[in-house]
Coordinates of C-alpha atoms and ligand atoms in Angstrom, one line a residue:
X14 CA 0.0 0.1 0.0
X15 CA 1.3 3.7 -0.8
X16 CA 0.7 6.2 1.8
X17 CA -1.6 8.5 -0.3
X18 CA -4.0 5.5 -1.6
X19 CA -7.5 6.1 -0.8
X20 CA -8.4 2.9 2.4
X21 CA -11.3 2.3 3.3
X22 CA -11.9 0.9 6.8
X23 CA -15.5 0.5 8.0
X24 CA -16.9 0.4 11.7
X25 CA -14.0 3.4 12.3
X26 CA -16.1 4.1 15.7
X27 CA -16.0 0.3 17.4
X28 CA -12.8 -1.5 19.4
X29 CA -11.3 -2.7 16.3
X30 CA -11.7 0.0 13.5
X31 CA -10.9 2.9 15.9
X32 CA -7.3 1.0 16.8
X33 CA -7.0 0.0 13.0
X34 CA -7.5 3.9 12.0
X35 CA -5.0 5.2 14.9
X36 CA -2.0 2.6 13.6
X37 CA -2.6 3.5 9.8
X38 CA -2.5 7.1 10.9
X39 CA 0.3 6.8 13.1
X40 CA 2.0 4.8 10.2
X41 CA 1.8 7.6 8.0
X42 CA -1.3 6.7 5.8
X43 CA -3.0 10.0 4.8
X44 CA -6.1 9.0 2.5
X45 CA -7.9 7.0 4.9
X46 CA -11.9 6.8 4.2
X47 CA -13.5 6.2 7.6
X48 CA -17.0 5.0 7.8
X49 CA -19.3 5.3 10.8
X50 CA -22.8 4.1 11.0
X51 CA -24.0 8.2 11.0
X52 CA -22.7 8.6 7.5
X53 CA -22.9 5.4 6.2
X54 CA -25.8 2.5 7.3
X55 CA -23.7 -0.6 5.9
X56 CA -27.3 -2.5 5.6
X57 CA -28.5 -0.1 3.2
X58 CA -27.5 -1.5 -0.2
X59 CA -28.7 1.9 -2.6
X60 CA -26.3 3.8 0.0
X61 CA -23.4 1.5 0.3
X62 CA -23.5 1.5 -3.8
X63 CA -23.5 5.5 -3.8
X64 CA -20.7 5.6 -1.2
X65 CA -18.4 3.0 -3.1
X66 CA -19.2 5.4 -6.7
X67 CA -18.1 8.5 -4.9
X68 CA -15.2 7.5 -3.5
X69 CA -13.7 4.5 -5.0
X70 CA -11.2 3.0 -2.2
X71 CA -8.3 1.2 -3.9
X72 CA -8.1 -1.3 -0.3
X73 CA -10.7 -1.9 2.0
X74 CA -10.8 -3.4 5.9
X75 CA -14.0 -4.5 6.2
X76 CA -14.2 -4.4 10.2
X77 CA -17.7 -3.4 10.7
X78 CA -20.7 -5.9 11.7
X79 CA -22.9 -6.2 14.8
X80 CA -21.4 -7.6 17.7
X81 CA -22.4 -8.7 21.2
X82 CA -21.7 -10.7 24.0
X83 CA -23.7 -14.0 24.7
X84 CA -27.0 -12.5 26.2
X85 CA -26.9 -10.0 23.1
X86 CA -26.8 -12.8 20.7
X87 CA -29.5 -15.0 22.6
X88 CA -32.0 -11.9 22.8
X89 CA -31.9 -10.8 19.2
X90 CA -30.9 -13.5 17.1
X91 CA -32.6 -12.0 14.0
X92 CA -30.4 -9.0 14.0
X93 CA -27.6 -11.2 14.2
X94 CA -28.0 -13.0 11.3
X95 CA -29.8 -10.6 9.0
X96 CA -27.6 -7.1 9.7
X97 CA -24.5 -9.0 9.3
X98 CA -25.4 -10.5 6.0
X99 CA -26.6 -7.7 4.4
X100 CA -23.5 -5.7 5.9
X101 CA -21.1 -8.4 4.0
X102 CA -23.1 -9.0 1.1
X103 CA -23.3 -5.1 0.3
X104 CA -19.6 -4.3 1.6
X105 CA -18.2 -7.1 -0.7
X106 CA -20.5 -6.4 -3.7
X107 CA -20.0 -3.0 -4.1
X108 CA -16.0 -3.9 -3.2
X109 CA -16.0 -5.9 -6.5
X110 CA -18.1 -3.5 -8.7
X111 CA -15.7 -0.7 -8.1
X112 CA -12.6 -2.6 -8.1
X113 CA -10.9 -2.6 -5.0
X114 CA -7.8 -4.6 -5.1
X115 CA -7.3 -6.1 -2.0
X116 CA -9.9 -6.4 0.7
X117 CA -9.9 -7.7 4.4
X118 CA -12.5 -8.9 5.7
X119 CA -12.7 -9.6 9.6
X120 CA -14.4 -13.0 11.0
X121 CA -14.3 -14.6 14.0
X122 CA -13.4 -18.2 15.5
X123 CA -17.2 -18.3 16.1
X124 CA -17.4 -19.7 12.6
X125 CA -16.2 -23.2 14.0
X126 CA -18.4 -26.3 14.8
X127 CA -19.4 -26.5 18.5
X128 CA -18.0 -29.9 18.5
X129 CA -14.9 -29.5 16.7
X130 CA -11.6 -31.1 17.8
X131 CA -9.3 -28.8 19.9
X132 CA -7.3 -26.5 18.9
X133 CA -9.4 -25.5 16.1
X134 CA -7.7 -25.8 12.8
X135 CA -8.9 -23.8 9.9
X136 CA -9.8 -27.1 7.9
X137 CA -12.3 -28.0 11.0
X138 CA -14.7 -25.1 8.6
X139 CA -18.1 -26.3 8.3
X140 CA -17.5 -29.7 9.8
X141 CA -20.3 -30.0 12.0
X142 CA -23.4 -27.9 13.8
X143 CA -22.8 -24.4 15.3
X144 CA -23.2 -23.4 18.7
X145 CA -26.5 -22.5 19.1
X146 CA -26.4 -19.2 21.1
X147 CA -24.4 -17.6 18.4
X148 CA -25.7 -19.4 15.3
X149 CA -27.2 -16.1 13.2
X150 CA -24.0 -14.4 14.0
X151 CA -21.7 -17.5 13.0
X152 CA -23.7 -18.3 9.9
X153 CA -23.6 -14.8 8.1
X154 CA -19.6 -14.6 9.5
X155 CA -19.4 -17.8 7.2
X156 CA -21.3 -16.6 4.4
X157 CA -19.2 -13.6 4.0
X158 CA -15.8 -15.4 3.5
X159 CA -17.4 -17.9 1.4
X160 CA -18.5 -14.8 -0.2
X161 CA -15.0 -13.1 -0.2
X162 CA -13.6 -16.6 -1.7
X163 CA -15.6 -16.6 -4.3
X164 CA -15.1 -13.3 -5.5
X165 CA -11.4 -14.1 -5.4
X166 CA -12.2 -17.1 -7.4
X167 CA -14.3 -16.1 -9.7
X168 CA -13.3 -12.5 -10.2
X169 CA -9.6 -12.1 -9.0
X170 CA -10.5 -9.8 -6.0
X171 CA -7.9 -10.5 -3.5
X172 CA -9.1 -11.2 -0.1
X173 CA -7.3 -11.8 3.2
X174 CA -9.2 -13.6 6.0
X175 CA -8.4 -13.5 9.6
X176 CA -10.5 -15.1 12.1
X177 CA -9.7 -13.6 15.5
X178 CA -10.5 -15.4 18.6
X179 CA -12.0 -13.3 21.8
X180 CA -11.1 -9.6 21.5
X181 CA -10.4 -6.8 24.0
X182 CA -8.6 -4.3 25.2
X183 CA -8.7 -0.3 24.2
X184 CA -12.2 0.9 23.4
X185 CA -13.9 -2.2 24.3
X186 CA -17.7 -1.5 25.8
X187 CA -18.1 -1.8 29.4
X188 CA -21.9 -2.1 28.7
X189 CA -23.0 -4.8 30.4
X190 CA -25.9 -5.5 27.8
X191 CA -24.0 -6.1 25.2
X192 CA -20.4 -6.2 26.2
X193 CA -18.1 -9.1 25.9
X194 CA -16.7 -11.5 28.7
X195 CA -13.7 -9.8 29.8
X196 CA -14.8 -6.5 29.7
X197 CA -17.6 -7.5 31.6
X198 CA -15.3 -9.2 34.8
X199 CA -13.1 -6.3 34.5
X200 CA -16.3 -4.0 35.2
X201 CA -17.9 -6.3 37.7
X202 CA -15.0 -6.9 40.1
X203 CA -13.5 -3.0 39.6
X204 CA -17.2 -2.2 40.8
X205 CA -17.3 -4.8 43.4
X206 CA -14.3 -3.3 44.8
X207 CA -15.4 0.4 44.6
X208 CA -18.8 -0.6 46.4
X209 CA -17.3 -2.6 49.0
X210 CA -19.5 -5.9 47.8
X211 CA -18.3 -9.2 49.3
X212 CA -19.3 -11.4 46.4
X213 CA -19.6 -11.7 42.7
X214 CA -21.8 -13.7 40.8
X215 CA -21.3 -15.0 37.7
X216 CA -22.7 -16.2 34.5
X217 CA -22.3 -20.2 33.7
X218 CA -20.1 -22.5 35.3
X219 CA -16.5 -20.8 35.1
X220 CA -15.3 -24.3 33.3
X221 CA -16.0 -23.0 29.8
X222 CA -12.3 -22.4 27.9
X223 CA -11.5 -19.2 25.8
X224 CA -8.4 -17.4 24.2
X225 CA -8.1 -14.1 24.2
X226 CA -6.1 -11.8 22.2
X227 CA -5.6 -7.6 22.8
X228 CA -7.1 -5.5 20.0
X229 CA -3.3 -4.0 19.8
X230 CA -2.2 -7.4 18.5
X231 CA -5.4 -7.7 16.6
X232 CA -4.7 -4.4 14.9
X233 CA -0.9 -5.6 14.2
X234 CA -2.0 -9.3 12.5
X235 CA -4.7 -7.7 10.2
X236 CA -1.7 -5.2 9.0
X237 CA 0.8 -8.4 8.8
X238 CA -1.6 -10.7 6.8
X239 CA -2.8 -8.2 4.7
X240 CA 0.9 -7.6 3.4
X241 CA 1.5 -11.6 3.6
X242 CA -1.4 -13.3 2.7
X243 CA -3.4 -13.2 -0.5
X244 CA -4.7 -16.7 -1.4
X245 CA -8.0 -16.2 0.0
X246 CA -7.4 -18.8 3.0
X247 CA -8.8 -18.1 6.3
X248 CA -6.2 -17.4 9.0
X249 CA -6.8 -17.8 12.8
X250 CA -5.7 -14.9 14.6
X251 CA -4.6 -15.8 18.4
X252 CA -2.5 -16.5 20.9
X253 CA -2.9 -20.3 20.6
X254 CA -3.2 -20.4 24.5
X255 CA -6.6 -20.6 26.3
X256 CA -7.7 -19.9 30.0
X257 CA -11.0 -21.1 31.8
X258 CA -13.4 -18.2 32.8
X259 CA -12.9 -19.0 36.3
X260 CA -9.1 -18.8 36.1
X261 CA -9.6 -15.4 34.3
X262 CA -12.1 -14.3 36.6
X263 CA -9.5 -15.4 39.4
X264 CA -6.6 -13.0 37.6
X265 CA -9.2 -10.0 37.4
X266 CA -10.2 -10.4 40.7
X267 CA -6.6 -10.6 41.9
X268 CA -5.6 -7.6 39.5
X269 CA -8.7 -5.3 41.0
X270 CA -7.9 -6.4 44.4
X271 CA -11.2 -7.9 45.1
X272 CA -10.8 -10.4 47.8
X273 CA -14.6 -11.6 48.2
X274 CA -16.3 -14.6 47.0
X275 CA -16.9 -15.4 43.2
X276 CA -20.0 -17.8 43.0
X277 CA -21.3 -19.2 39.5
X278 CA -25.2 -19.3 38.4
X279 CA -25.0 -22.3 36.8
X280 CA -28.7 -21.7 35.2
X281 CA -27.1 -19.3 32.9
X282 CA -24.9 -20.5 29.6
X283 CA -21.8 -21.7 29.2
X284 CA -21.6 -21.3 25.2
X285 CA -19.4 -23.8 23.9
X286 CA -17.1 -25.7 26.2
X287 CA -13.9 -24.8 24.9
X288 CA -12.6 -22.4 21.9
X289 CA -8.9 -22.2 21.5
X290 CA -7.3 -21.9 17.8
X291 CA -4.4 -23.7 16.4
X292 CA -2.4 -20.8 15.1
X293 CA -0.2 -22.4 12.7
X294 CA -1.0 -21.1 9.8
X295 CA -0.5 -17.3 11.5
X296 CA 2.7 -18.4 12.6
X297 CA 3.9 -19.6 9.0
X298 CA 2.8 -16.6 7.8
X299 CA 5.2 -14.9 10.4
X300 CA 2.9 -13.4 12.7
X301 CA 2.9 -13.7 17.0
X302 CA 1.1 -12.2 19.5
X303 CA 2.9 -10.0 22.0
X304 CA 0.7 -8.6 24.7
X305 CA 0.3 -11.6 27.7
X306 CA -3.2 -11.9 29.0
X307 CA -2.4 -10.7 32.8
X308 CA -0.4 -7.7 31.1
X309 CA -3.8 -6.9 29.0
X310 CA -6.1 -6.9 32.0
X311 CA -4.3 -4.7 33.7
X312 CA -4.4 -2.2 30.8
X313 CA -8.1 -3.1 30.9
X314 CA -8.5 -2.2 34.2
X315 CA -6.5 0.8 34.2
X316 CA -8.7 2.1 31.2
X317 CA -12.1 1.3 33.2
X318 CA -10.5 3.2 36.2
X319 CA -9.9 6.0 33.6
X320 CA -13.5 5.8 31.8
X321 CA -15.0 6.0 35.7
X322 CA -13.1 8.7 36.3
X323 CA -13.8 10.7 33.8
X324 CA -17.6 10.0 34.6
X325 CA -17.3 11.7 38.0
X326 CA -15.7 14.7 36.6
X327 CA -18.1 14.9 33.8
X328 CA -20.9 14.8 36.3
X329 CA -19.2 17.1 38.7
X330 CA -18.9 19.5 35.8
X331 CA -15.0 19.2 36.0
X332 CA -13.0 18.7 33.0
X333 CA -13.0 15.1 32.2
X334 CA -9.0 14.2 31.6
X335 CA -9.8 10.6 29.3
X336 CA -11.9 10.6 26.6
X337 CA -14.0 7.7 25.8
X338 CA -16.3 6.0 23.2
X339 CA -18.8 4.6 25.5
X340 CA -19.6 4.0 29.2
X341 CA -22.5 1.6 30.5
Ligands
LIG10 N1 -15.2 -8.4 20.0 C1 -14.6 -9.5 19.7 O1 -14.6 -9.9 21.0 C2 -14.3 -9.7 18.4 C3 -14.0 -11.3 17.9 C4 -13.9 -11.9 16.7 C5 -14.3 -11.3 15.7 N2 -14.3 -9.6 15.8 C6 -15.2 -9.3 15.0 O2 -14.0 -8.1 14.7 C7 -15.1 -6.5 13.8 C8 -15.0 -5.4 15.1 O3 -15.6 -5.8 16.1 P1 -15.8 -5.0 17.3 O4 -15.5 -5.9 18.6 O5 -15.0 -3.9 17.3 O6 -17.5 -4.6 17.4 P2 -17.6 -2.8 18.1 O7 -17.2 -2.3 18.9 O8 -19.1 -3.1 18.0 O9 -17.6 -2.0 16.4 C9 -18.0 -2.8 15.7 C10 -18.7 -1.6 14.5 O10 -19.6 -1.7 13.1 C11 -20.4 -0.7 13.2 N3 -21.7 -1.3 12.3 C12 -22.3 -2.0 13.4 N4 -23.5 -2.0 12.5 C13 -23.4 -1.2 11.3 C14 -24.0 -0.8 10.1 N5 -25.6 -1.1 10.2 N6 -23.4 0.4 9.7 C15 -22.4 0.7 9.4 N7 -21.7 0.6 10.8 C16 -22.0 -0.5 11.6 C17 -20.9 0.2 14.5 O11 -20.9 1.2 14.7 P3 -22.0 2.1 15.8 O12 -20.9 1.9 16.7 O13 -22.7 2.7 15.2 O14 -22.9 0.7 16.0 C18 -19.2 0.0 14.9 O15 -18.1 1.1 14.6 C19 -16.2 -7.3 13.6 O16 -16.5 -7.7 12.6 C20 -16.6 -8.6 14.5 O17 -17.1 -9.4 14.5 C21 -14.6 -8.9 17.0

């Protein structure tokens, strides 16, 4: 990519999109086309076509999606399937129509079957039924990656298809109605310490195992793959190691200074029992994550504290020291 090439980034207000924009700007790319839902609703085909005709990007990072945790997925499966299908079909169709040279479409490891062997290899895709709690979101992701591969095979549009595991970090949501597990735990334990609570009750049994990647590693990985992977294969993007939710809760409790009791609401679903990627393909392409989980947790706790501090400053009329995207 040349520094002056027009580069589209969708989902620029989101956790991943915002960090990608920051990184590309810092790297000297001066012609970034960053869309937000306010200026372009990606579910609206006509608006998407008009936007592409007007701006004609050379490269595209398609990051936008309707994203949410297990509760949000269960509450609104229709929108997770329907919106995400529209977003991906509209974006890829427009990229092809205006001749975008290379497209990165961000996927997710939720594409793999519920019962697939662990760690999950890329070839396990479509080997069995999906996890029902986020089936709609996963189906839309699978349709998207297959559509991208079809554009590459049939029309030569180069596609880069990273499949990140659970992402956390800078600019994550802390809104319990839709946030992901790590930021939810940071909020729950930090608030418990602030409130002097002696118990935190968490969803599920704690035995489910998950793999986490810091958003800075996601951005580095996407940029690395954009330069080094263009054969249209999917590539897992993660550290290749997992922790149980109960171990994660223990780490976050320790880092926040929570010394009370952790109990588990086993009436709530665990989701897939284990989700850990095999990252051999990623390693072969020359990329490895850098931010250790405990370090990332410390950074996330610090960010949450800054958000809370800024809210207090706002509420008291003082000037906020930290700007944040969303606060629950
Ligand atoms: N977070 C994770 O753990 C995780 C894991 C694996 C893969 N991913 C993938 O990573 C990508 C980014 O996720 P994220 O965590 O950064 O999510 P996020 O913070 O919720 O950001 C999603 C972005 O997409 C935009 N968007 C959603 N619907 C849109 C629409 N109809 N039109 C235009 N923009 C729309 C959002 O705009 P608004 O701000 O206006 O809603 C936001 O900018 C997604 O493709 C997701 O599937 C995420």
